[in-house]
Tab-separated table of C-alpha atoms in Angstrom:
chain	number	residue	atom	x	y	z
P	1	MET	CA	0.279	-0.143	0.078
P	2	ARG	CA	1.442	3.580	-1.126
P	3	SER	CA	1.983	6.052	1.553
P	4	LYS	CA	-0.216	8.541	-0.403
P	5	ARG	CA	-3.459	6.412	0.613
P	6	TRP	CA	-2.876	7.724	4.141
P	7	ARG	CA	-5.195	10.794	4.847
P	8	SER	CA	-5.489	10.759	8.576
P	9	ALA	CA	-3.421	9.335	11.749
P	10	SER	CA	-2.432	10.385	14.707
P	11	ILE	CA	-0.590	7.631	16.954
P	12	SER	CA	1.873	9.831	19.006
P	13	PRO	CA	2.505	8.135	22.150
P	14	SER	CA	1.301	10.100	25.348
P	15	THR	CA	4.184	9.061	27.008
P	16	ARG	CA	7.462	7.388	26.725
P	17	GLY	CA	6.979	3.975	27.316
P	18	GLU	CA	3.790	2.835	25.591
P	19	PHE	CA	2.972	-0.182	24.156
P	20	VAL	CA	0.589	0.894	20.806
P	21	ALA	CA	-0.647	-2.281	18.479
P	22	LEU	CA	-1.494	-1.321	15.017
P	23	ILE	CA	-4.386	-3.653	13.865
P	24	GLY	CA	-6.202	-4.182	10.452
P	25	PRO	CA	-7.005	-6.395	7.997
P	26	SER	CA	-4.517	-7.294	5.254
P	27	GLY	CA	-3.894	-4.422	2.609
P	28	SER	CA	-5.070	-1.689	5.109
P	29	GLY	CA	-1.543	0.193	5.284
P	30	LYS	CA	-0.453	-1.213	8.951
P	31	SER	CA	2.964	-1.954	7.288
P	32	THR	CA	3.364	1.185	5.631
P	33	LEU	CA	2.402	3.481	8.498
P	34	LEU	CA	5.268	1.515	10.666
P	35	ASN	CA	7.936	2.544	7.826
P	36	ILE	CA	6.607	5.752	7.712
P	37	ILE	CA	7.010	5.888	11.670
P	38	GLY	CA	10.427	4.068	10.978
P	39	LEU	CA	11.778	6.899	8.495
P	40	LEU	CA	11.872	4.048	5.707
P	41	ASP	CA	9.237	5.905	3.656
P	42	ALA	CA	8.373	9.615	3.325
P	43	PRO	CA	4.445	10.731	3.511
P	44	SER	CA	3.015	12.589	0.513
P	45	SER	CA	1.848	14.588	2.927
P	46	GLY	CA	1.535	15.573	6.821
P	47	ARG	CA	4.329	15.655	9.660
P	48	VAL	CA	6.509	12.937	11.091
P	49	VAL	CA	7.673	14.106	14.401
P	50	LEU	CA	9.934	11.892	16.283
P	51	ASN	CA	11.208	13.152	19.961
P	52	GLY	CA	9.881	16.839	19.204
P	53	ARG	CA	11.708	16.731	15.787
P	54	GLU	CA	10.140	17.276	12.561
P	55	VAL	CA	12.029	15.032	10.253
P	56	ARG	CA	11.108	16.135	7.014
P	57	SER	CA	14.254	18.301	6.463
P	58	PHE	CA	16.692	15.429	7.594
P	59	ARG	CA	19.017	14.185	4.737
P	60	ASP	CA	19.325	10.824	3.982
P	61	ARG	CA	22.578	10.387	6.368
P	62	LYS	CA	20.991	12.254	9.078
P	63	LEU	CA	17.659	9.790	8.596
P	64	ALA	CA	20.294	6.540	8.448
P	65	LYS	CA	21.803	7.948	11.937
P	66	VAL	CA	18.558	8.496	13.387
P	67	ARG	CA	17.162	5.197	12.570
P	68	ASN	CA	20.331	3.292	13.628
P	69	SER	CA	20.582	5.572	17.169
P	70	GLU	CA	16.860	5.579	18.096
P	71	LEU	CA	15.049	3.073	16.452
P	72	GLY	CA	14.750	-0.909	16.737
P	73	PHE	CA	12.808	-2.884	13.840
P	74	ILE	CA	11.551	-6.315	14.333
P	75	PHE	CA	10.579	-7.643	10.990
P	76	GLN	CA	8.274	-10.478	10.411
P	77	THR	CA	10.578	-12.644	8.144
P	78	PHE	CA	13.626	-11.610	10.564
P	79	HIS	CA	15.812	-10.611	7.962
P	80	LEU	CA	18.928	-12.735	9.498
P	81	ILE	CA	22.039	-13.652	7.768
P	82	GLY	CA	22.405	-17.035	7.744
P	83	ASP	CA	26.037	-17.348	7.088
P	84	LEU	CA	26.688	-15.146	10.168
P	85	THR	CA	26.834	-16.702	13.974
P	86	VAL	CA	23.928	-15.383	16.248
P	87	VAL	CA	25.831	-12.722	18.032
P	88	ASP	CA	27.537	-11.807	14.442
P	89	ASN	CA	24.038	-10.978	13.383
P	90	VAL	CA	23.310	-9.335	16.760
P	91	ARG	CA	26.060	-7.043	16.629
P	92	ILE	CA	25.562	-5.702	13.324
P	93	PRO	CA	23.523	-2.182	14.218
P	94	LEU	CA	26.570	-1.418	16.460
P	95	LEU	CA	29.213	-1.900	13.524
P	96	TYR	CA	27.300	0.771	11.424
P	97	ARG	CA	28.057	2.662	14.854
P	98	ARG	CA	31.735	2.128	13.538
P	99	LEU	CA	32.372	-0.063	16.780
P	100	GLY	CA	34.568	-3.036	15.624
P	101	SER	CA	34.223	-6.626	16.623
P	102	ARG	CA	35.803	-6.602	19.929
P	103	ALA	CA	33.962	-3.447	20.965
P	104	SER	CA	30.523	-4.604	20.084
P	105	GLN	CA	30.951	-8.178	21.624
P	106	PRO	CA	29.722	-7.090	25.320
P	107	GLY	CA	26.482	-5.051	23.611
P	108	ALA	CA	25.669	-8.214	21.482
P	109	LEU	CA	25.968	-11.038	24.345
P	110	ASP	CA	24.098	-8.429	26.775
P	111	ALA	CA	20.938	-8.519	24.180
P	112	LEU	CA	21.130	-12.023	23.545
P	113	GLU	CA	21.197	-12.616	27.243
P	114	ARG	CA	18.083	-10.314	27.627
P	115	VAL	CA	16.227	-12.736	25.427
P	116	GLY	CA	17.342	-15.861	26.624
P	117	LEU	CA	19.862	-17.034	23.924
P	118	THR	CA	23.576	-16.653	25.179
P	119	ALA	CA	24.123	-20.254	25.214
P	120	ARG	CA	23.486	-20.122	21.692
P	121	ALA	CA	25.490	-17.081	20.522
P	122	SER	CA	28.273	-18.928	18.768
P	123	LEU	CA	25.599	-21.252	16.497
P	124	SER	CA	24.832	-20.129	12.720
P	125	VAL	CA	21.594	-18.882	12.500
P	126	PRO	CA	19.849	-21.752	10.882
P	127	THR	CA	20.874	-24.012	13.738
P	128	VAL	CA	18.412	-22.021	16.355
P	129	GLY	CA	15.398	-23.009	14.054
P	130	GLY	CA	12.361	-21.571	15.797
P	131	GLN	CA	14.561	-19.094	18.198
P	132	GLN	CA	15.255	-16.930	14.965
P	133	GLN	CA	12.657	-14.336	15.910
P	134	ARG	CA	14.437	-14.269	19.567
P	135	VAL	CA	17.782	-13.256	17.532
P	136	ALA	CA	15.789	-10.711	15.674
P	137	ILE	CA	14.887	-8.935	18.569
P	138	ALA	CA	18.154	-8.845	20.129
P	139	ARG	CA	19.461	-7.234	17.298
P	140	ALA	CA	16.609	-4.912	17.521
P	141	ILE	CA	17.434	-3.728	21.050
P	142	VAL	CA	21.435	-4.172	21.343
P	143	GLY	CA	21.439	-0.215	20.366
P	144	THR	CA	19.017	0.623	23.238
P	145	PRO	CA	16.683	2.282	20.780
P	146	ARG	CA	14.024	4.397	22.585
P	147	ILE	CA	11.325	3.085	20.275
P	148	LEU	CA	11.128	-0.346	18.957
P	149	LEU	CA	9.064	-0.982	15.440
P	150	ALA	CA	7.545	-4.661	15.387
P	151	ASP	CA	5.753	-5.814	12.225
P	152	GLU	CA	4.361	-9.013	12.665
P	153	PRO	CA	6.547	-10.066	15.213
P	154	THR	CA	4.412	-13.397	16.192
P	155	GLY	CA	2.660	-13.729	12.801
P	156	ASN	CA	4.934	-16.524	11.465
P	157	LEU	CA	5.085	-18.310	15.342
P	158	ASP	CA	2.489	-20.885	16.762
P	159	SER	CA	0.394	-19.522	19.580
P	160	GLN	CA	2.745	-20.899	22.360
P	161	MET	CA	5.843	-19.359	20.487
P	162	GLY	CA	3.993	-16.024	19.943
P	163	ASP	CA	2.910	-15.749	23.576
P	164	GLU	CA	6.357	-16.270	24.578
P	165	ILE	CA	7.633	-13.160	22.075
P	166	LEU	CA	4.767	-11.188	23.121
P	167	GLU	CA	5.853	-11.533	27.016
P	168	LEU	CA	9.255	-10.644	25.786
P	169	LEU	CA	8.406	-7.438	24.454
P	170	GLN	CA	6.281	-6.831	27.417
P	171	ALA	CA	9.370	-6.956	29.602
P	172	LEU	CA	11.272	-4.934	27.678
P	173	ASN	CA	8.525	-2.301	27.527
P	174	THR	CA	8.174	-2.432	31.310
P	175	ALA	CA	11.650	-2.546	32.046
P	176	GLU	CA	13.419	-0.328	29.453
P	177	LYS	CA	10.719	2.160	29.183
P	178	THR	CA	11.020	1.309	25.469
P	179	THR	CA	8.373	2.874	23.379
P	180	ILE	CA	6.812	-0.183	20.979
P	181	VAL	CA	4.919	0.078	17.980
P	182	MET	CA	3.376	-3.246	17.087
P	183	VAL	CA	1.550	-4.044	14.021
P	184	THR	CA	-0.416	-7.483	14.141
P	185	HIS	CA	-3.455	-9.227	12.793
P	186	ASP	CA	-4.287	-10.875	16.227
P	187	GLN	CA	-6.606	-9.246	18.271
P	188	ARG	CA	-5.864	-11.593	21.461
P	189	GLN	CA	-2.097	-10.329	21.070
P	190	ALA	CA	-3.061	-6.598	20.678
P	191	ASP	CA	-5.291	-7.001	23.500
P	192	LYS	CA	-2.324	-7.564	25.721
P	193	THR	CA	-0.792	-3.960	24.573
P	194	GLY	CA	-1.480	-0.462	26.108
P	195	ARG	CA	-3.080	0.889	23.608
P	196	ILE	CA	-5.101	-0.189	20.361
P	197	VAL	CA	-5.016	1.652	16.717
P	198	ARG	CA	-7.391	0.572	14.032
P	199	ILE	CA	-6.404	0.755	10.797
P	200	PHE	CA	-8.931	0.204	7.506
P	201	ASP	CA	-8.171	1.450	4.114
P	202	GLY	CA	-5.218	3.818	4.900
P	203	ARG	CA	-7.352	5.331	7.454
P	204	GLN	CA	-7.041	5.539	11.205
P	205	VAL	CA	-10.154	4.524	12.435
P	206	ASN	CA	-10.207	5.071	16.191
């Protein structure tokens, strides 16, 4: 769905640390809106304000720096690199901050500890199977982002694994006061967040 179909949306969290669910049918524009919030797409009209700053005037280099320092992304399809170990996947955002392998190692291991995967740090990604979503979450939080954007983080998982991932996100939200915006089709999962924003045909309908 193209961003130009967006007509009305206002989902700014009222306080730091809010957990917001974007819910709506397939094709309604949830992922497009998430990409706009994440500075991956630009809206055709309106404003995007991040931490009190309007980002319209930011150049590409500035946008990349803000994404790396203030935003964390959890993708439904993980986007992990299969040829790398678990810990090497997690350290990638830190490498973009020009931290070398040695300097980025403690932060990557700490992120893995927070998702319960320290023991699997040296394994290759394919061998961890259903725990790949946890690796993706560790990579998203390694840079201690203020805002975590999750696109269907439980969509490819069975209900038990999905509940475990949601509990992990809730724990991060509570302990770290990280603002989380999560796209989901699952009303049951949405009901466990702090606020629900319903999307239909490129519009916010509540």
